[in-house]
Amino acid sequence: MSAHYTVHPGRPMPPVQAEPFHQWVFPDGSLWTQFYRQGAGYLLRFPELADFEVSADGLSVQGWPAPGVTMPTVEHLYLNQVLPLALSRQGKLVLHGSAVDIDGQGVAFLGESGRGKSTLAASFATSGTRFLTDDGLLLDWLDGRCMILPSHPSIRLWQDSQDALMHPDAATAAPVSFTSKARFMAGPGVAFCDAQRPLACVFFLGQGDVHTPRIAPLRPAEALIELVKHSFLLDIEARDMLARHFDDLTRLAALPIYFRLDYPRSYAALPAVHQAILRHTAEKSAKAKPHESV
């Protein structure tokens, strides 16, 4: 699932007369993204980087780099920021999370930026357990089961995770101008699953202030709050889409698959984290029946 994407030559960013109806800001207060209504669609502006026009139905996206911004930078913004928002306008459910394929079951990791979602997915992928997605978790229902759809076959990592997990010869995409994260492509040594998998477990990542891995179940009401926090949604004021989105999340939250996962933020601890996740997933699979439509 995607959108029809067209990228144009670079241009200076034209002034916008209207005020943005929403914006994303980094924890330090710096501006990241401005959301504008433009005709029947939307303008997403990443200041000094690129503009993206998204159609009202999310099926079409056009991108304009700012002068001097490279095409890999624009593609990076499209794949990781704009496309999940466009999919939300198509009525798709997209969460800010990563996922891996464990014995044919989809296991997802959700959490705030910096909690280690990508690092955890990459640590599995470099150990032979295939990853399904990094950062944009696209879900759909098939025959009453919630399925994870695979996304772009790449994982983005900070330098310390690169050094700890990646082989020096691992294939990378071209660097981008606004982050030191590198995008590692699936291939030898970075296992990728290109088929959809049933969603079996969702782990919400804790802060890391523990000495050993800990897994605790979440009630549906707690899971719903977390799912709302980690959703991609382009227009938070569109009542019809907002109502549908909340219905989708409520249906999803009713599944008995949610857990809080906390573990030491140490690369040396990752094998123990793997074992805890694998053991928990195996035990849950042994007890569970296939999810029925709810």
Short mmCIF file of C-alpha atoms in Angstrom, two decimals:
data_model
loop_
_atom_site.label_atom_id
_atom_site.label_comp_id
_atom_site.label_asym_id
_atom_site.label_seq_id
_atom_site.Cartn_x
_atom_site.Cartn_y
_atom_site.Cartn_z
CA MET A 1 0.00 0.00 0.00
CA SER A 2 1.35 3.38 -0.96
CA ALA A 3 0.58 6.69 -2.63
CA HIS A 4 1.37 7.99 -6.10
CA TYR A 5 4.49 10.01 -5.41
CA THR A 6 6.02 12.67 -7.66
CA VAL A 7 9.14 14.65 -6.76
CA HIS A 8 9.83 17.92 -8.54
CA PRO A 9 13.01 19.99 -8.97
CA GLY A 10 14.04 22.12 -6.03
CA ARG A 11 12.45 25.51 -5.45
CA PRO A 12 12.45 28.24 -2.82
CA MET A 13 9.70 27.70 -0.28
CA PRO A 14 6.78 29.99 -1.18
CA PRO A 15 5.17 31.97 1.65
CA VAL A 16 1.97 30.53 3.12
CA GLN A 17 -0.65 33.08 4.11
CA ALA A 18 -2.67 30.82 6.40
CA GLU A 19 -1.60 29.73 9.86
CA PRO A 20 -0.71 26.04 10.27
CA PHE A 21 -3.47 24.02 11.90
CA HIS A 22 -0.89 21.75 13.54
CA GLN A 23 2.86 21.42 13.94
CA TRP A 24 5.46 19.01 15.23
CA VAL A 25 8.14 20.37 17.52
CA PHE A 26 11.26 18.67 18.86
CA PRO A 27 11.74 18.35 22.65
CA ASP A 28 14.22 21.27 22.51
CA GLY A 29 11.48 23.50 21.06
CA SER A 30 12.78 23.63 17.47
CA LEU A 31 10.22 23.32 14.68
CA TRP A 32 10.10 20.12 12.64
CA THR A 33 6.89 20.10 10.57
CA GLN A 34 4.05 22.53 9.81
CA PHE A 35 0.65 21.27 8.66
CA TYR A 36 -1.48 23.50 6.40
CA ARG A 37 -4.77 23.03 4.61
CA GLN A 38 -4.37 23.81 0.94
CA GLY A 39 -7.47 23.67 -1.23
CA ALA A 40 -8.99 20.25 -0.74
CA GLY A 41 -5.67 18.78 0.37
CA TYR A 42 -2.71 19.51 2.62
CA LEU A 43 0.72 21.08 2.61
CA LEU A 44 3.35 19.55 4.90
CA ARG A 45 6.33 21.84 5.30
CA PHE A 46 9.67 20.75 6.71
CA PRO A 47 11.36 24.16 7.05
CA GLU A 48 14.54 24.52 4.93
CA LEU A 49 14.15 20.93 3.75
CA ALA A 50 11.06 20.26 1.62
CA ASP A 51 7.37 20.86 0.96
CA PHE A 52 4.94 18.02 0.33
CA GLU A 53 1.41 18.39 -1.04
CA VAL A 54 -0.91 15.54 -0.06
CA SER A 55 -4.29 15.05 -1.72
CA ALA A 56 -7.39 14.94 0.48
CA ASP A 57 -7.70 11.18 -0.02
CA GLY A 58 -3.99 10.56 0.58
CA LEU A 59 -3.56 8.80 -2.76
CA SER A 60 -1.30 11.42 -4.29
CA VAL A 61 1.81 13.15 -2.90
CA GLN A 62 4.03 15.73 -4.58
CA GLY A 63 7.37 16.80 -3.16
CA TRP A 64 9.51 19.93 -3.68
CA PRO A 65 13.00 20.05 -2.14
CA ALA A 66 14.29 23.34 -0.84
CA PRO A 67 17.31 24.67 -2.77
CA GLY A 68 20.40 22.58 -2.13
CA VAL A 69 18.56 19.70 -0.46
CA THR A 70 19.47 16.30 -1.90
CA MET A 71 17.01 13.83 -3.36
CA PRO A 72 17.94 11.14 -0.77
CA THR A 73 16.94 13.61 1.94
CA VAL A 74 13.55 14.18 0.29
CA GLU A 75 13.01 10.44 -0.19
CA HIS A 76 13.86 9.89 3.48
CA LEU A 77 11.28 12.47 4.55
CA TYR A 78 8.68 10.96 2.25
CA LEU A 79 9.14 7.38 3.41
CA ASN A 80 9.40 8.04 7.14
CA GLN A 81 7.23 11.09 7.70
CA VAL A 82 4.88 11.85 4.82
CA LEU A 83 3.82 8.42 3.55
CA PRO A 84 2.48 7.21 6.94
CA LEU A 85 0.42 10.42 7.17
CA ALA A 86 -0.87 9.99 3.61
CA LEU A 87 -1.86 6.42 4.42
CA SER A 88 -3.84 7.71 7.39
CA ARG A 89 -5.92 9.79 4.94
CA GLN A 90 -6.56 6.58 3.01
CA GLY A 91 -8.15 5.19 6.16
CA LYS A 92 -5.16 2.97 6.96
CA LEU A 93 -3.94 2.42 10.50
CA VAL A 94 -0.26 3.32 10.88
CA LEU A 95 1.59 3.35 14.20
CA HIS A 96 4.99 4.71 15.16
CA GLY A 97 6.75 1.41 15.73
CA SER A 98 8.99 -1.38 14.47
CA ALA A 99 8.26 -5.08 14.07
CA VAL A 100 9.92 -8.45 13.50
CA ASP A 101 8.78 -11.86 12.31
CA ILE A 102 9.15 -14.51 15.03
CA ASP A 103 8.14 -18.00 13.85
CA GLY A 104 5.60 -16.59 11.43
CA GLN A 105 4.11 -14.16 13.97
CA GLY A 106 4.43 -10.39 13.92
CA VAL A 107 5.92 -8.89 17.09
CA ALA A 108 5.83 -5.10 17.34
CA PHE A 109 7.78 -2.57 19.41
CA LEU A 110 6.18 0.80 20.13
CA GLY A 111 7.50 3.69 22.15
CA GLU A 112 8.59 7.28 22.21
CA SER A 113 11.53 8.44 20.11
CA GLY A 114 14.77 7.29 21.66
CA ARG A 115 13.32 4.24 23.41
CA GLY A 116 15.16 1.83 21.09
CA LYS A 117 12.53 0.55 18.65
CA SER A 118 14.88 0.53 15.66
CA THR A 119 17.83 -0.76 17.66
CA LEU A 120 15.77 -3.67 18.95
CA ALA A 121 14.46 -4.53 15.47
CA ALA A 122 17.99 -4.26 14.03
CA SER A 123 19.44 -6.47 16.74
CA PHE A 124 16.98 -9.19 15.76
CA ALA A 125 17.57 -8.68 12.03
CA THR A 126 21.35 -8.98 12.38
CA SER A 127 20.85 -12.17 14.40
CA GLY A 128 18.79 -13.84 11.66
CA THR A 129 15.25 -12.94 12.82
CA ARG A 130 13.67 -11.03 9.96
CA PHE A 131 12.34 -7.52 10.49
CA LEU A 132 9.03 -6.38 8.98
CA THR A 133 9.21 -2.64 9.39
CA ASP A 134 11.13 0.16 11.04
CA ASP A 135 9.26 3.19 12.37
CA GLY A 136 6.04 2.94 10.32
CA LEU A 137 3.88 0.01 11.44
CA LEU A 138 1.09 -0.48 8.88
CA LEU A 139 -1.79 -2.70 10.03
CA ASP A 140 -4.78 -4.20 8.23
CA TRP A 141 -7.50 -6.74 8.99
CA LEU A 142 -7.71 -9.99 7.01
CA ASP A 143 -10.32 -12.64 7.80
CA GLY A 144 -10.73 -11.27 11.32
CA ARG A 145 -7.00 -11.17 12.07
CA CYS A 146 -4.90 -8.05 12.42
CA MET A 147 -1.93 -8.25 10.08
CA ILE A 148 1.36 -6.35 9.89
CA LEU A 149 2.24 -5.33 6.34
CA PRO A 150 5.94 -5.12 5.47
CA SER A 151 7.30 -1.68 4.69
CA HIS A 152 10.44 -0.25 3.09
CA PRO A 153 13.29 -2.80 3.61
CA SER A 154 15.58 -0.57 5.61
CA ILE A 155 16.41 0.34 9.22
CA ARG A 156 17.67 3.71 10.49
CA LEU A 157 20.24 3.75 13.29
CA TRP A 158 22.31 6.22 15.28
CA GLN A 159 26.08 5.84 15.23
CA ASP A 160 26.37 3.91 18.50
CA SER A 161 23.85 1.31 17.31
CA GLN A 162 25.59 1.11 13.94
CA ASP A 163 28.90 0.39 15.66
CA ALA A 164 27.40 -2.22 17.98
CA LEU A 165 25.17 -4.09 15.52
CA MET A 166 26.12 -3.58 11.88
CA HIS A 167 28.85 -5.24 9.83
CA PRO A 168 31.16 -2.68 8.21
CA ASP A 169 30.14 -3.97 4.76
CA ALA A 170 26.37 -3.61 5.36
CA ALA A 171 24.68 -1.75 2.52
CA THR A 172 23.50 1.78 3.29
CA ALA A 173 21.37 4.34 1.50
CA ALA A 174 22.80 7.75 0.64
CA PRO A 175 23.18 10.03 3.68
CA VAL A 176 20.63 12.76 4.40
CA SER A 177 21.28 16.33 5.47
CA PHE A 178 19.24 16.69 8.65
CA THR A 179 20.25 13.66 10.72
CA SER A 180 23.33 11.57 11.39
CA LYS A 181 21.23 8.43 11.37
CA ALA A 182 22.20 6.00 8.61
CA ARG A 183 19.69 3.90 6.68
CA PHE A 184 20.80 0.27 6.40
CA MET A 185 19.28 -1.76 3.59
CA ALA A 186 18.03 -5.31 3.95
CA GLY A 187 20.37 -7.92 2.55
CA PRO A 188 23.06 -10.32 3.73
CA GLY A 189 23.35 -9.86 7.45
CA VAL A 190 20.15 -7.77 7.76
CA ALA A 191 17.22 -10.18 7.42
CA PHE A 192 13.92 -8.81 6.07
CA CYS A 193 10.44 -10.36 5.80
CA ASP A 194 8.54 -9.18 2.73
CA ALA A 195 5.26 -10.93 3.58
CA GLN A 196 2.47 -9.85 5.94
CA ARG A 197 2.32 -11.50 9.34
CA PRO A 198 -0.45 -11.75 11.97
CA LEU A 199 0.06 -9.35 14.87
CA ALA A 200 0.79 -11.57 17.86
CA CYS A 201 2.38 -9.25 20.46
CA VAL A 202 2.86 -5.54 20.98
CA PHE A 203 5.55 -4.42 23.40
CA PHE A 204 5.50 -0.81 24.62
CA LEU A 205 9.08 0.07 25.52
CA GLY A 206 9.89 1.51 28.94
CA GLN A 207 12.55 3.99 29.96
CA GLY A 208 15.32 1.46 30.58
CA ASP A 209 15.85 2.12 34.29
CA VAL A 210 15.86 -1.59 35.23
CA HIS A 211 18.62 -4.17 35.68
CA THR A 212 16.99 -7.16 33.94
CA PRO A 213 14.32 -7.48 31.22
CA ARG A 214 10.78 -7.14 32.57
CA ILE A 215 7.52 -7.90 30.77
CA ALA A 216 4.12 -7.02 32.25
CA PRO A 217 0.65 -7.19 30.65
CA LEU A 218 -1.41 -4.09 29.89
CA ARG A 219 -5.18 -3.77 30.26
CA PRO A 220 -7.17 -2.80 27.12
CA ALA A 221 -7.76 0.73 28.44
CA GLU A 222 -4.03 1.19 29.03
CA ALA A 223 -3.24 -0.21 25.58
CA LEU A 224 -5.73 2.15 23.94
CA ILE A 225 -4.05 5.19 25.50
CA GLU A 226 -0.67 4.01 24.24
CA LEU A 227 -2.00 3.28 20.75
CA VAL A 228 -3.47 6.78 20.51
CA LYS A 229 -0.11 8.28 21.53
CA HIS A 230 1.76 6.37 18.84
CA SER A 231 -0.59 6.88 15.89
CA PHE A 232 0.13 8.65 12.63
CA LEU A 233 -2.83 10.93 11.79
CA LEU A 234 -2.54 13.75 9.28
CA ASP A 235 -5.60 15.83 10.13
CA ILE A 236 -6.41 15.72 13.83
CA GLU A 237 -9.40 18.00 13.26
CA ALA A 238 -11.19 15.91 10.60
CA ARG A 239 -14.00 14.48 12.71
CA ASP A 240 -15.04 11.71 10.34
CA MET A 241 -11.51 10.36 10.01
CA LEU A 242 -10.86 10.86 13.71
CA ALA A 243 -13.96 8.84 14.62
CA ARG A 244 -12.96 6.02 12.26
CA HIS A 245 -9.41 6.09 13.60
CA PHE A 246 -10.62 5.82 17.20
CA ASP A 247 -12.92 2.93 16.27
CA ASP A 248 -9.99 1.14 14.65
CA LEU A 249 -7.82 1.67 17.73
CA THR A 250 -10.59 0.49 20.05
CA ARG A 251 -10.96 -2.70 18.02
CA LEU A 252 -7.21 -3.19 18.09
CA ALA A 253 -6.92 -2.51 21.82
CA ALA A 254 -9.44 -5.28 22.56
CA LEU A 255 -6.91 -7.93 21.48
CA PRO A 256 -5.07 -9.60 24.40
CA ILE A 257 -1.61 -8.89 22.99
CA TYR A 258 -0.21 -5.86 24.85
CA PHE A 259 2.73 -5.77 27.24
CA ARG A 260 5.11 -3.32 28.83
CA LEU A 261 8.72 -4.24 28.08
CA ASP A 262 11.56 -2.65 30.00
CA TYR A 263 15.20 -3.61 29.84
CA PRO A 264 18.68 -2.13 30.45
CA ARG A 265 19.75 0.14 27.62
CA SER A 266 22.99 -1.73 27.10
CA TYR A 267 24.03 -3.56 23.96
CA ALA A 268 25.45 -6.30 26.16
CA ALA A 269 21.92 -6.87 27.52
CA LEU A 270 20.34 -7.45 24.11
CA PRO A 271 20.83 -11.26 24.04
CA ALA A 272 18.92 -11.52 27.33
CA VAL A 273 16.22 -9.23 25.93
CA HIS A 274 15.95 -11.45 22.85
CA GLN A 275 15.54 -14.53 25.01
CA ALA A 276 12.86 -12.87 27.13
CA ILE A 277 10.89 -11.81 24.03
CA LEU A 278 11.28 -15.18 22.31
CA ARG A 279 10.25 -17.09 25.43
CA HIS A 280 7.28 -14.81 26.07
CA THR A 281 6.10 -14.99 22.44
CA ALA A 282 6.41 -18.78 22.36
CA GLU A 283 4.48 -19.18 25.62
CA LYS A 284 1.76 -16.83 24.45
CA SER A 285 1.46 -18.57 21.06
CA ALA A 286 1.11 -21.93 22.76
CA LYS A 287 -1.85 -20.65 24.78
CA ALA A 288 -3.55 -18.41 22.24
CA LYS A 289 -6.20 -19.21 19.71
CA PRO A 290 -6.27 -17.35 16.37
CA HIS A 291 -7.65 -13.85 16.87
CA GLU A 292 -11.26 -13.56 15.86
CA SER A 293 -12.87 -10.43 14.47
CA VAL A 294 -13.87 -8.04 17.27
#
